[in-house]
Amino acid sequence: MTNRCGKCQQFTRTPDNQKDICGAWEQPTTATRDACEYFIPKKKPRKPEESN
């Protein structure tokens, strides 16, 4: 599975524009674009609960 811009914390929606913005490099992007090396997932993976 490939990471996409729309799943990155640095991705910002701009409702009036055709392109959205990448906060890492402050350039237009789209949600479906392949993520770059600055990709940070929006949701951190859950840690398994430690059992006592």
PDB file of C-alpha atoms in Angstrom:
ATOM      1  CA  MET A   1       0.000   0.000   0.000  1.00  0.00           C
ATOM      2  CA  THR A   2       1.371   3.386  -1.019  1.00  0.00           C
ATOM      3  CA  ASN A   3       1.132   6.389   1.269  1.00  0.00           C
ATOM      4  CA  ARG A   4      -0.754   9.339  -0.204  1.00  0.00           C
ATOM      5  CA  CYS A   5      -0.611  13.085   0.556  1.00  0.00           C
ATOM      6  CA  GLY A   6      -4.186  13.055   1.842  1.00  0.00           C
ATOM      7  CA  LYS A   7      -3.170  10.719   4.696  1.00  0.00           C
ATOM      8  CA  CYS A   8      -0.346  12.976   5.919  1.00  0.00           C
ATOM      9  CA  GLN A   9      -0.457  15.382   8.882  1.00  0.00           C
ATOM     10  CA  GLN A  10       1.117  18.062   6.678  1.00  0.00           C
ATOM     11  CA  PHE A  11      -1.691  17.912   4.097  1.00  0.00           C
ATOM     12  CA  THR A  12      -4.104  20.877   4.222  1.00  0.00           C
ATOM     13  CA  ARG A  13      -7.433  21.092   2.393  1.00  0.00           C
ATOM     14  CA  THR A  14      -8.158  24.332   0.552  1.00  0.00           C
ATOM     15  CA  PRO A  15     -11.875  24.327  -0.299  1.00  0.00           C
ATOM     16  CA  ASP A  16     -11.783  27.108  -2.925  1.00  0.00           C
ATOM     17  CA  ASN A  17      -8.735  25.797  -4.820  1.00  0.00           C
ATOM     18  CA  GLN A  18      -8.293  22.890  -7.200  1.00  0.00           C
ATOM     19  CA  LYS A  19      -5.065  21.975  -5.430  1.00  0.00           C
ATOM     20  CA  ASP A  20      -4.485  21.477  -1.709  1.00  0.00           C
ATOM     21  CA  ILE A  21      -1.308  22.471   0.150  1.00  0.00           C
ATOM     22  CA  CYS A  22       1.607  20.456   1.539  1.00  0.00           C
ATOM     23  CA  GLY A  23       2.828  22.049   4.782  1.00  0.00           C
ATOM     24  CA  ALA A  24       6.282  20.451   4.470  1.00  0.00           C
ATOM     25  CA  TRP A  25       7.232  22.159   1.226  1.00  0.00           C
ATOM     26  CA  GLU A  26       4.405  24.729   0.976  1.00  0.00           C
ATOM     27  CA  GLN A  27       3.449  23.736  -2.547  1.00  0.00           C
ATOM     28  CA  PRO A  28       0.174  22.688  -4.159  1.00  0.00           C
ATOM     29  CA  THR A  29      -0.628  18.989  -4.045  1.00  0.00           C
ATOM     30  CA  THR A  30      -3.581  16.618  -4.269  1.00  0.00           C
ATOM     31  CA  ALA A  31      -4.872  14.037  -1.787  1.00  0.00           C
ATOM     32  CA  THR A  32      -4.119  11.191  -4.185  1.00  0.00           C
ATOM     33  CA  ARG A  33      -0.505  12.156  -4.920  1.00  0.00           C
ATOM     34  CA  ASP A  34       2.178   9.687  -3.779  1.00  0.00           C
ATOM     35  CA  ALA A  35       3.642  10.786  -0.443  1.00  0.00           C
ATOM     36  CA  CYS A  36       7.181  12.162  -0.246  1.00  0.00           C
ATOM     37  CA  GLU A  37       9.982  11.632   2.303  1.00  0.00           C
ATOM     38  CA  TYR A  38       8.320  14.169   4.648  1.00  0.00           C
ATOM     39  CA  PHE A  39       5.241  11.952   5.090  1.00  0.00           C
ATOM     40  CA  ILE A  40       3.868  11.846   8.661  1.00  0.00           C
ATOM     41  CA  PRO A  41       0.805   9.613   9.143  1.00  0.00           C
ATOM     42  CA  LYS A  42      -2.308  11.396  10.457  1.00  0.00           C
ATOM     43  CA  LYS A  43      -2.979   8.575  12.898  1.00  0.00           C
ATOM     44  CA  LYS A  44      -0.179   6.986  14.848  1.00  0.00           C
ATOM     45  CA  PRO A  45      -0.249   3.199  14.936  1.00  0.00           C
ATOM     46  CA  ARG A  46      -1.873   1.878  18.106  1.00  0.00           C
ATOM     47  CA  LYS A  47       0.384   0.232  20.608  1.00  0.00           C
ATOM     48  CA  PRO A  48      -0.797  -3.121  21.875  1.00  0.00           C
ATOM     49  CA  GLU A  49      -1.947  -2.823  25.466  1.00  0.00           C
ATOM     50  CA  GLU A  50       0.538  -4.167  27.928  1.00  0.00           C
ATOM     51  CA  SER A  51      -0.790  -7.039  29.976  1.00  0.00           C
ATOM     52  CA  ASN A  52       0.108  -7.293  33.653  1.00  0.00           C
TER      53      ASN A  52
END
